[in-house]
Short mmCIF file of C-alpha atoms in Angstrom, two decimals:
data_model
loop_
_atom_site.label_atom_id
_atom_site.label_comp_id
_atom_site.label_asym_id
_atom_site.label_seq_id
_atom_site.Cartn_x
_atom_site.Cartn_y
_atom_site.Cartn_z
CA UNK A 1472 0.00 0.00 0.00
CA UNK A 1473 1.02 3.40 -0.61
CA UNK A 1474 0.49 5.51 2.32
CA UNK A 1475 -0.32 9.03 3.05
CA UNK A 1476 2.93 9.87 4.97
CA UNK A 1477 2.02 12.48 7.85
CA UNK A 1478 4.26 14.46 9.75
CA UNK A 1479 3.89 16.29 13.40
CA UNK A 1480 5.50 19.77 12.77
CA UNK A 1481 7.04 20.83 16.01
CA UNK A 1482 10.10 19.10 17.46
CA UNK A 1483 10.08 16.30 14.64
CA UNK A 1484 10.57 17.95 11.65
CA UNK A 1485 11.55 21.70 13.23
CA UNK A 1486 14.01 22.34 15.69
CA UNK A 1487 11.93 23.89 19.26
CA UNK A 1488 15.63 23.97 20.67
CA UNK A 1489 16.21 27.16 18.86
CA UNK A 1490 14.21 28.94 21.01
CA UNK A 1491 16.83 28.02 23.96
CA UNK A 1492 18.81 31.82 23.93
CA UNK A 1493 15.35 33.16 24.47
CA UNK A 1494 14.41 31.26 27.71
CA UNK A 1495 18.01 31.84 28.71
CA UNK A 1496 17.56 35.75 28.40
CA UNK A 1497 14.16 35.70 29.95
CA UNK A 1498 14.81 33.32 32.71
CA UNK A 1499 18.25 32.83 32.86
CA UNK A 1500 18.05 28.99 32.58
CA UNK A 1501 17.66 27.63 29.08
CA UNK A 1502 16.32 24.39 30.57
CA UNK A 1503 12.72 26.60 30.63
CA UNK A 1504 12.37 26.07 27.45
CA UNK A 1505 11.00 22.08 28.05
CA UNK A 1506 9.27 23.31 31.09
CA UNK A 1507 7.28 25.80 29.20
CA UNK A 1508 6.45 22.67 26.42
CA UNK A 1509 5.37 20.62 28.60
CA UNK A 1510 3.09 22.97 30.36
CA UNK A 1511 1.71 23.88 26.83
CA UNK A 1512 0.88 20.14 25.66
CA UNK A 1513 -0.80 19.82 29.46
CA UNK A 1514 -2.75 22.88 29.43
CA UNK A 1515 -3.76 21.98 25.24
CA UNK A 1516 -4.43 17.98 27.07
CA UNK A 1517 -6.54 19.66 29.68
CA UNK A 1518 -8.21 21.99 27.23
CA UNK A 1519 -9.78 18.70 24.91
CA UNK A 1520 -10.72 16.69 28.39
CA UNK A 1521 -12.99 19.78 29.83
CA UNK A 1522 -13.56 20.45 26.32
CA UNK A 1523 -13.10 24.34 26.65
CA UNK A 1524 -11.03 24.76 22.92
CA UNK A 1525 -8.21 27.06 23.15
CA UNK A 1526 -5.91 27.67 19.79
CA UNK A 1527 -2.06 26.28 20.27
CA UNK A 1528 -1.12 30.22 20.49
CA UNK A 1529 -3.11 31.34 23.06
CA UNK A 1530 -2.12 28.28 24.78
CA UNK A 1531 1.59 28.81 24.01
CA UNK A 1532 1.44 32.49 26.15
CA UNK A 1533 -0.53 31.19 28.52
CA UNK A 1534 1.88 28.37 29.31
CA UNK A 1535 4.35 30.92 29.37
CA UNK A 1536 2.78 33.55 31.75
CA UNK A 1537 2.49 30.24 34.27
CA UNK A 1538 5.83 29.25 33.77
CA UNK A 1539 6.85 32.82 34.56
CA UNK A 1540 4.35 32.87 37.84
CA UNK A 1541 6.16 30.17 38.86
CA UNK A 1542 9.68 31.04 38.57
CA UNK A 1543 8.77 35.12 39.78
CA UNK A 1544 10.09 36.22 37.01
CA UNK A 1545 8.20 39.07 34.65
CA UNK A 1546 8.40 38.79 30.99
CA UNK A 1547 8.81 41.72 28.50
CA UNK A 1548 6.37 42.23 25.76
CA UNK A 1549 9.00 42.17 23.32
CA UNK A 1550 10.17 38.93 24.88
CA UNK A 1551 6.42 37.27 23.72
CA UNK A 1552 6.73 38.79 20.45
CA UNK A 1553 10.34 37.13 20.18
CA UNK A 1554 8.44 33.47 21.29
CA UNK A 1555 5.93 34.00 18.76
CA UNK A 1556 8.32 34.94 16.49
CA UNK A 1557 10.80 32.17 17.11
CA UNK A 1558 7.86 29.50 17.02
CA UNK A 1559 7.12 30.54 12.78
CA UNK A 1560 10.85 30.30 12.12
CA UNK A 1561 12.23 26.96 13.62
CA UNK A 1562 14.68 25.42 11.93
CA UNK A 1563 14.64 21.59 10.71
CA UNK A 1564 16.74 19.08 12.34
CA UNK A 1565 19.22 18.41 10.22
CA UNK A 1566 18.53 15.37 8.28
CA UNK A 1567 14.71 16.64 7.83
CA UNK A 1568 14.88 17.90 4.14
CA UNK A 1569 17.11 14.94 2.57
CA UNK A 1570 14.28 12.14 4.53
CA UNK A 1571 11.24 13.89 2.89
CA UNK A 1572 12.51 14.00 -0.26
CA UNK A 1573 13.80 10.22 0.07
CA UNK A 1574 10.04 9.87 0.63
CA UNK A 1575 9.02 11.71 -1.98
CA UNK A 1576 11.33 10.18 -4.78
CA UNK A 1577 9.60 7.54 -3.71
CA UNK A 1578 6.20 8.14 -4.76
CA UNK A 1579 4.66 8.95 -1.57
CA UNK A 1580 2.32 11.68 -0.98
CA UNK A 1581 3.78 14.30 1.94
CA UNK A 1582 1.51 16.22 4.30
CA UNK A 1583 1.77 17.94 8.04
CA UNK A 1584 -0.75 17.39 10.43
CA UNK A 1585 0.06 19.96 13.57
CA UNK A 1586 -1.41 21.38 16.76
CA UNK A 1587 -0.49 25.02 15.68
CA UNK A 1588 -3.06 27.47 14.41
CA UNK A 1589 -2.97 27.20 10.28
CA UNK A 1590 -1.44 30.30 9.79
CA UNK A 1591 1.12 29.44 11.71
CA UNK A 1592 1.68 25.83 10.27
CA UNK A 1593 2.23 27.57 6.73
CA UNK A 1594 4.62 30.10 8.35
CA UNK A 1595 6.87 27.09 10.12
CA UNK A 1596 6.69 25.02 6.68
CA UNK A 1597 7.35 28.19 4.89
CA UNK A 1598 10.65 29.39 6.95
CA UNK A 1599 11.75 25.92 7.37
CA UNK A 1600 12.38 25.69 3.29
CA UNK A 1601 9.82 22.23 3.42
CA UNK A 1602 6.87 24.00 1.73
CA UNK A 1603 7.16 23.16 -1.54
CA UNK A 1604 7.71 19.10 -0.39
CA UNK A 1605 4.02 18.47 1.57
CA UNK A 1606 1.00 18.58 -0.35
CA UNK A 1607 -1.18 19.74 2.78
CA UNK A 1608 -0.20 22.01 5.49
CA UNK A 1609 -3.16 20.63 8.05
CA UNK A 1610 -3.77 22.23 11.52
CA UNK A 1611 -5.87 20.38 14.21
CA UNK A 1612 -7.45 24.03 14.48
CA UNK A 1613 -9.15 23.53 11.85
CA UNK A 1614 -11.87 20.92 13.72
CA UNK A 1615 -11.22 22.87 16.95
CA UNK A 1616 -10.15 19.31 18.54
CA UNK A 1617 -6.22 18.93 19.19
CA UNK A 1618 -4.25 15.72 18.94
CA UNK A 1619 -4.04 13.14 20.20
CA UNK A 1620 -7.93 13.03 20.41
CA UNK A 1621 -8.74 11.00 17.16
CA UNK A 1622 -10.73 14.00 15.00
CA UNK A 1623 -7.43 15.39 13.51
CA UNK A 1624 -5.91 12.10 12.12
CA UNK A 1625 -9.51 11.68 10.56
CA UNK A 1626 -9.42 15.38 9.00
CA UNK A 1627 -6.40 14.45 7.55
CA UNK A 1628 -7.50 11.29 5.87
CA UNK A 1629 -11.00 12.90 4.71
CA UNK A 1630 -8.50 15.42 3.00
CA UNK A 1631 -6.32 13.25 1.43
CA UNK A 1632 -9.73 11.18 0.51
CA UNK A 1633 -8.12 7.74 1.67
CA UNK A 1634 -9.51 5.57 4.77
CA UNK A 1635 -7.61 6.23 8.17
CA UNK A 1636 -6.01 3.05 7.78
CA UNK A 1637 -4.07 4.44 4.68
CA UNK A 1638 -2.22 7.10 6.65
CA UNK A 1639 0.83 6.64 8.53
CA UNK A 1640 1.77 9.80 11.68
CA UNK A 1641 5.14 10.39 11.76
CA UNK A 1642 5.74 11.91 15.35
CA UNK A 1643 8.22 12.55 17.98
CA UNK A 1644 5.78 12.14 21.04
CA UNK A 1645 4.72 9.27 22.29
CA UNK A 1646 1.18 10.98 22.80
CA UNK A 1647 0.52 11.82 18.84
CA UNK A 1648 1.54 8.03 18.66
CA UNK A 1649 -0.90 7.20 20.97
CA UNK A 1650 -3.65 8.81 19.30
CA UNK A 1651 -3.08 7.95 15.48
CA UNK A 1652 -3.02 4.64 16.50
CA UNK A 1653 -6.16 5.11 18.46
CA UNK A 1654 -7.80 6.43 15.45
CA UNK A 1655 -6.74 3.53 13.20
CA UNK A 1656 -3.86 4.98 11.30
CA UNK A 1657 -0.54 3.88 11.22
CA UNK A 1658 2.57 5.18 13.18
CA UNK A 1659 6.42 6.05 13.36
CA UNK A 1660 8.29 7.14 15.93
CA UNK A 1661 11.64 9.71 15.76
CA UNK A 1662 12.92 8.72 19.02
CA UNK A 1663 14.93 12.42 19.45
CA UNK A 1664 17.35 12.96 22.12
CA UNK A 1665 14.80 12.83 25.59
CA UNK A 1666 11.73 11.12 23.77
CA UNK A 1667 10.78 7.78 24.99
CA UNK A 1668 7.50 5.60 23.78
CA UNK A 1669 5.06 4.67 26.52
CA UNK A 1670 5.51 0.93 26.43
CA UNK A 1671 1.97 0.27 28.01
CA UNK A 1672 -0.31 1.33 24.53
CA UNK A 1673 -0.52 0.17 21.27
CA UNK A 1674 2.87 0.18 19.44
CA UNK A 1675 4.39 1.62 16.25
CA UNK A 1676 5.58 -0.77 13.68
CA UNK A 1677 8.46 1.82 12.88
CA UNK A 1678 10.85 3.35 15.44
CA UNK A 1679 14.20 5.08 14.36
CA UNK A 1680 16.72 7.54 16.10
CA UNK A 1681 15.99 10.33 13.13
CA UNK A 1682 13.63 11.47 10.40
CA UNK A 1683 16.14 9.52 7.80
CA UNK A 1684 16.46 6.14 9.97
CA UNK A 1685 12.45 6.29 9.78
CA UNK A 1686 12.11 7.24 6.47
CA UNK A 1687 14.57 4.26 5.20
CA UNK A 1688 11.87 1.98 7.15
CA UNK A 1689 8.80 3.59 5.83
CA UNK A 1690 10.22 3.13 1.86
CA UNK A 1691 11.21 -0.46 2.85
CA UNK A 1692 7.27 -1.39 4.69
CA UNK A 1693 4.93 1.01 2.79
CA UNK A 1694 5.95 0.50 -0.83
CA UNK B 1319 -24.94 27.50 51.81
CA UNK B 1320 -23.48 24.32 53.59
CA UNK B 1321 -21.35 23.11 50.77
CA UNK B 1322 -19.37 19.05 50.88
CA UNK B 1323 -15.74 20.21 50.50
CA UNK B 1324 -14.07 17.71 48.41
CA UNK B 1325 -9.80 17.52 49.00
CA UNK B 1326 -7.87 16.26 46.32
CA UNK B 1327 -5.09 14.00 47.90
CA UNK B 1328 -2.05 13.73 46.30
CA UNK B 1329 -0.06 17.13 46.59
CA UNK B 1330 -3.33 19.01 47.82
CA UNK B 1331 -3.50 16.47 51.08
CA UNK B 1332 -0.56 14.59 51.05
CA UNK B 1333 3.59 15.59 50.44
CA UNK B 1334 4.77 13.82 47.31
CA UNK B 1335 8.37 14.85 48.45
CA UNK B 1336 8.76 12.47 50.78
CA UNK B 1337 9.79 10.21 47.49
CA UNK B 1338 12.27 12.55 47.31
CA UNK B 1339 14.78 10.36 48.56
CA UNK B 1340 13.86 7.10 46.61
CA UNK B 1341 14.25 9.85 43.21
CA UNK B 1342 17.95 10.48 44.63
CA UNK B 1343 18.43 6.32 44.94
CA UNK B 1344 16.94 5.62 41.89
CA UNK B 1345 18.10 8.33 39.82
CA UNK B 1346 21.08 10.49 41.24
CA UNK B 1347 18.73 13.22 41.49
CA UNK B 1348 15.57 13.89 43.51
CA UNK B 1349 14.68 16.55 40.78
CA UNK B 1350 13.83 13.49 38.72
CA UNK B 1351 10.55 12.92 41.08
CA UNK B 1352 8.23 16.01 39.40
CA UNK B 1353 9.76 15.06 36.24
CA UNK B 1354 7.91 11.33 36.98
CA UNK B 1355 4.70 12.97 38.63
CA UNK B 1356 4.70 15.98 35.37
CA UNK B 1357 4.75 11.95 33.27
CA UNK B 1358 2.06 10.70 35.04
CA UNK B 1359 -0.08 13.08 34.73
CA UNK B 1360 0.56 13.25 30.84
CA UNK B 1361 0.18 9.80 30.39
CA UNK B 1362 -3.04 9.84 32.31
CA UNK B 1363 -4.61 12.96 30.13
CA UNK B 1364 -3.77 11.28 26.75
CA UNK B 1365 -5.20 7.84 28.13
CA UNK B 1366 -8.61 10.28 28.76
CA UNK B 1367 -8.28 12.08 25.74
CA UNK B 1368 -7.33 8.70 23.48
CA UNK B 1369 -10.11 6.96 25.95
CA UNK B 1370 -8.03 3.98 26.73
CA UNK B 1371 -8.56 4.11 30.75
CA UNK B 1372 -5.45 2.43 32.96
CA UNK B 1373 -5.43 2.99 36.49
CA UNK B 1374 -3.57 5.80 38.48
CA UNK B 1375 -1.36 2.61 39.39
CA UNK B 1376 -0.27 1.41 36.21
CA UNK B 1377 0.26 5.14 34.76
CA UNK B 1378 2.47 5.46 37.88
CA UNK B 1379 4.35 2.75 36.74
CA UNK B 1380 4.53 3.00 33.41
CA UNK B 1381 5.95 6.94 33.67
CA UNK B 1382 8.72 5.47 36.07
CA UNK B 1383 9.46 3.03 32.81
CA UNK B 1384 9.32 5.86 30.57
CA UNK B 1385 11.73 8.61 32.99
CA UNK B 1386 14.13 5.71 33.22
CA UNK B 1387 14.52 4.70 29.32
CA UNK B 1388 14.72 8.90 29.51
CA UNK B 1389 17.68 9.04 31.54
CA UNK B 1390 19.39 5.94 30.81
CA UNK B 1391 18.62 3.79 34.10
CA UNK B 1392 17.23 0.64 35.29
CA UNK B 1393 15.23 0.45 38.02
CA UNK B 1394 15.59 -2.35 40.96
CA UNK B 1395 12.47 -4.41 41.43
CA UNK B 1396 12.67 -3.36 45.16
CA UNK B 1397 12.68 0.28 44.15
CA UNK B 1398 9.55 -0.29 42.15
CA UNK B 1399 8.23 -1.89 45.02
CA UNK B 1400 9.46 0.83 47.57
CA UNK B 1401 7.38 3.58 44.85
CA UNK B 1402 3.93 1.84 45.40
CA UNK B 1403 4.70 1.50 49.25
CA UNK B 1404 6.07 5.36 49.15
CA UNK B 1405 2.81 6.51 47.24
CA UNK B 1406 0.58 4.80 50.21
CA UNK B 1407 2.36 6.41 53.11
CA UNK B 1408 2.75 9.76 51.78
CA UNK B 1409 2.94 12.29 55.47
CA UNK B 1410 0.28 15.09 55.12
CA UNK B 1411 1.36 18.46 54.74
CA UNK B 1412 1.78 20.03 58.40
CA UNK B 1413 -1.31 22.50 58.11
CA UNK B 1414 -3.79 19.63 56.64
CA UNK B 1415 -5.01 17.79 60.29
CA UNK B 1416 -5.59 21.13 61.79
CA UNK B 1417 -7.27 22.85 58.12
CA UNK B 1418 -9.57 19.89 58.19
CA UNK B 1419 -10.03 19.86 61.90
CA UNK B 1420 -11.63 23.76 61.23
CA UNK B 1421 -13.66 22.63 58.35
CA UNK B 1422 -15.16 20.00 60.26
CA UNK B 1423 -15.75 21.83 63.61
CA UNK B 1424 -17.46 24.28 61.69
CA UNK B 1425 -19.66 22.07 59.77
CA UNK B 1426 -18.93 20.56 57.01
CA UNK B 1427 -18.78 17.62 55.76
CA UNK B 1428 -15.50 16.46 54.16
CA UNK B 1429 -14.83 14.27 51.12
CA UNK B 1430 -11.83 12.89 49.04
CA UNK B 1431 -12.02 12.31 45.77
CA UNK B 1432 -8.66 11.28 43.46
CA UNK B 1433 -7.45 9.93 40.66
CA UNK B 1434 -5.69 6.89 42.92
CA UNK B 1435 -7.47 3.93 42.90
CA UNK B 1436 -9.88 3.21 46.17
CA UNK B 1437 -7.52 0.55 48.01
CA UNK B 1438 -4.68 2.86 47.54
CA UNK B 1439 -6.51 5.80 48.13
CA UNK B 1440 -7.93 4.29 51.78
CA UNK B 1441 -4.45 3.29 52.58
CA UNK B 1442 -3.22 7.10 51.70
CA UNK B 1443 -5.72 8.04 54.19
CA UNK B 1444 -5.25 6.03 56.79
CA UNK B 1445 -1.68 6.36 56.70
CA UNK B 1446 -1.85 9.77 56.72
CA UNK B 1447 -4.03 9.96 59.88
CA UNK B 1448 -6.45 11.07 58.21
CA UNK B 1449 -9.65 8.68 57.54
CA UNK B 1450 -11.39 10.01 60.57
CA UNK B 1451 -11.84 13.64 59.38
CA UNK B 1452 -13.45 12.59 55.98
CA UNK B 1453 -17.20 10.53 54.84
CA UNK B 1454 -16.32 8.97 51.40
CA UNK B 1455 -12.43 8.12 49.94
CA UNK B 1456 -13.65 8.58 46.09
CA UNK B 1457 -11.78 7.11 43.61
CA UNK B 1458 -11.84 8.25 39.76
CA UNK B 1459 -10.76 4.79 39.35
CA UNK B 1460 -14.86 3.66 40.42
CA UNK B 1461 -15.94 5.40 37.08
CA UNK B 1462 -12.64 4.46 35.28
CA UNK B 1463 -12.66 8.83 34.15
CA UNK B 1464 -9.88 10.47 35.90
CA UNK B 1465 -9.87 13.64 36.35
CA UNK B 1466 -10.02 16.26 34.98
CA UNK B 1467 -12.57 14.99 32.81
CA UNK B 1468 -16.25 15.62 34.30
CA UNK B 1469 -17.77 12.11 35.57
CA UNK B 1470 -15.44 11.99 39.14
CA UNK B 1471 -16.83 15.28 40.06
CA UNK B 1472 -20.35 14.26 39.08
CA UNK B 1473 -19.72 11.26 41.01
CA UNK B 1474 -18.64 12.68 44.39
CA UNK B 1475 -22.21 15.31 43.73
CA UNK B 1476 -23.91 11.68 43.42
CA UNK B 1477 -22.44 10.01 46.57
CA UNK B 1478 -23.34 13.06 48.54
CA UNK B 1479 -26.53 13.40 47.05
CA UNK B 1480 -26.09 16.98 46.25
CA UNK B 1481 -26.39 18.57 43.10
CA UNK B 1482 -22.82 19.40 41.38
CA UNK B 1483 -22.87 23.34 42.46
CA UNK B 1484 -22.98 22.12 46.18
CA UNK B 1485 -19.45 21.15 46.23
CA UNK B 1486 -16.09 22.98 46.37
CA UNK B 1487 -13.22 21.09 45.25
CA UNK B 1488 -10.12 21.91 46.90
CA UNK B 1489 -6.91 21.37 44.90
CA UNK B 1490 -3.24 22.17 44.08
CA UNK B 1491 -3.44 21.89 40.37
CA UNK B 1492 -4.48 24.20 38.48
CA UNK B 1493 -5.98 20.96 35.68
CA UNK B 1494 -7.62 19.47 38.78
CA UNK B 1495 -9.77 23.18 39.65
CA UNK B 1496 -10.54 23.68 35.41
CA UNK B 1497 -12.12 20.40 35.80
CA UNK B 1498 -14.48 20.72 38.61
CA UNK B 1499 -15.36 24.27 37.57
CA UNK B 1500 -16.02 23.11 34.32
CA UNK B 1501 -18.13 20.21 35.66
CA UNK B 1502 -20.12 22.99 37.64
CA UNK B 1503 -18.67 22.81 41.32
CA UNK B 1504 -17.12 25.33 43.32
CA UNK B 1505 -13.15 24.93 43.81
CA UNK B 1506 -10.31 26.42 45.90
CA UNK B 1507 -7.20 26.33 44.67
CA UNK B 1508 -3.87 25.79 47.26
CA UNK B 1509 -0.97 27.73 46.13
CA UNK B 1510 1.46 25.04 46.71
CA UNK B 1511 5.25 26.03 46.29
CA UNK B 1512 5.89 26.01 42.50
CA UNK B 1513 1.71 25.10 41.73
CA UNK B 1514 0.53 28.17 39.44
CA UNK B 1515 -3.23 28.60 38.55
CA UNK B 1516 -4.09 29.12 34.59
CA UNK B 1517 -5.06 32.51 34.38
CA UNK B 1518 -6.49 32.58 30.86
CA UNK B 1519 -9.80 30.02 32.13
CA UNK B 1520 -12.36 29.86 34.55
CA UNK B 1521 -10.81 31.12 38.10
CA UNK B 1522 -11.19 29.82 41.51
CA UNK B 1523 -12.89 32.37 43.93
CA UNK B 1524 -10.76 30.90 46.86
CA UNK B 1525 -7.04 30.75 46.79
CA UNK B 1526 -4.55 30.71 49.40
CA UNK B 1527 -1.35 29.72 50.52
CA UNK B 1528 -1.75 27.19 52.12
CA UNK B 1529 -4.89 24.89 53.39
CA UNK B 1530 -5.18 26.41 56.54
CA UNK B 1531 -5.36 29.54 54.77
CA UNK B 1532 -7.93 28.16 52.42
CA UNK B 1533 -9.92 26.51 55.17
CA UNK B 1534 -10.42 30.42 56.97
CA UNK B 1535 -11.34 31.61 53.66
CA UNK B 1536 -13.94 28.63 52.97
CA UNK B 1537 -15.30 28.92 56.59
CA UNK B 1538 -16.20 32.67 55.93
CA UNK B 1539 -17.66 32.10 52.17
CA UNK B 1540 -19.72 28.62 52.38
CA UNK B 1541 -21.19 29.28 55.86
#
């Protein structure tokens, strides 16, 4: 079968690390920088379970101003600009470019399936030079649910007009994992420096250290 | 109006720092004990969100699987084992007996509801001196919904036979009070060191430093 190869845009194909000199000037402790991630994935997690919708921006400040509560520390306005700023111009991890286009020599279609706000998503794919490789630039905004609850993966197989089965999530988070396969599609997991599956759930068929390790496995199972 | 305060345990009730030292054992590093409670908590939101329930148990354990692939360590079976015990015989916080004590003399009736399961929830209690002060241990686990999804809160309304505005949760997280509000109970939020509320949804109309603090300030509202 050829699948619809699916990517999760922030921290496995763009580089969130980037924005480490800017929690270093505003708290003096690049290490921040996860702490204000993770708060932003549990505040979007607690967001879908009370069902009170919040866009990944507003929930991207607001994890900040709690972060910032929390260490007593007051952040300049031109410090959130500079975050939202950062966050539309990631880089890619390194090997990012040559593994899409490995996967698009051959033959698959490309898309991005994200948490961020659509505008957004086409200003990451945009700055990150990957545009012109993915054929949709999808945002779970669009159906006002975030992943991992299961009405993203669908969008992105209703737009791609294939069954959920046909798609495969590429992710770095062992939570998108959780939910594609919840939702019937396929997975692979990057397993980047301080990601880690949860061994408990449903497992992907494909794990690799990088995009390229995964993208080798995906040519060898999915063509 | 007589309201049923209802305590969350762990954190709110109960000092998850006396694992501290098992952290340090395990992992060279007590730090590593929020990083494993921050896990938890993930991996119990995404089994909510992906609805595939496991008990507060299990996530426990499974986190402490993931934080040690994270760091590069394996865990003893007697460490595992010392976790569980750890978890049941958490000390209260010094204020709690006394907090309680007020609540109680003053009128109200006094519930616990969390996401621990109800054998080790009783044992938390009892351990912690604490089973006296308090009608029903309520378990999440009973309508396999942790919070902060709505059916534990509707629950504890149910056991009390109350409707859902007659009770105030009391909690240290700010996921745990955007639950229960959004469920339609009162909450008071403890201002534990380095617990921030989310300032961008519903707010609690107690919060304090501490539960003494919070007990005062629910004596003089819900009287």
């Amino acid at each position: 079968m050829d699948r619809i190869i699916v990517f999760d845009v922030n921290e496995t194909l763009l580089d969130v690390g980037a924005l480490d000199p800017l929690f270093e000037r505003m708290f003096g402790d690049a290490g921040v920088r996860r702490e204000w991630f993770g708060q932003m994935l549990q505040s979007a997690f607690v967001s879908t379970i009370v069902d009170s919708y919040r866009d990944f921006g507003t929930l991207a400040m607001g994890a900040l101003a709690m972060v910032a509560e929390r260490h007593g520390v007051t952040v300049a306005d031109e410090d959130r600009q500079a975050l939202g700023a950062g966050m539309r111009s990631l880089p890619p991890h390194p090997e990012v470019r040559e593994a899409m286009d490995r996967l698009r020599d051959a033959g698959f279609r490309l898309s991005t399936l994200t948490n961020s706000t659509p505008e957004v998503a086409e200003a990451q794919l945009a700055n990150a030079g990957l545009r012109d490789l993915v054929v949709h630039v999808l945002s779970a905004d669009t159906v006002r649910r975030l992943k991992p609850a299961p009405e993203p993966y669908r969008m992105a197989a209703e737009r791609h007009e294939v069954s959920i089965g046909a798609i495969r999530l590429v992710a770095a988070h062992a939570w998108d994992i959780a939910g594609a396969l919840r939702a019937g599609s396929a997975a692979a997991f990057v397993a980047r420096p301080g990601q880690v599956l949860d061994r408990a759930g449903a497992q992907p068929d494909i794990v690799g250290a990088n995009l390229d390790d995964v993208a080798k496995q995906i040519v060898a199972a999915d063509r």
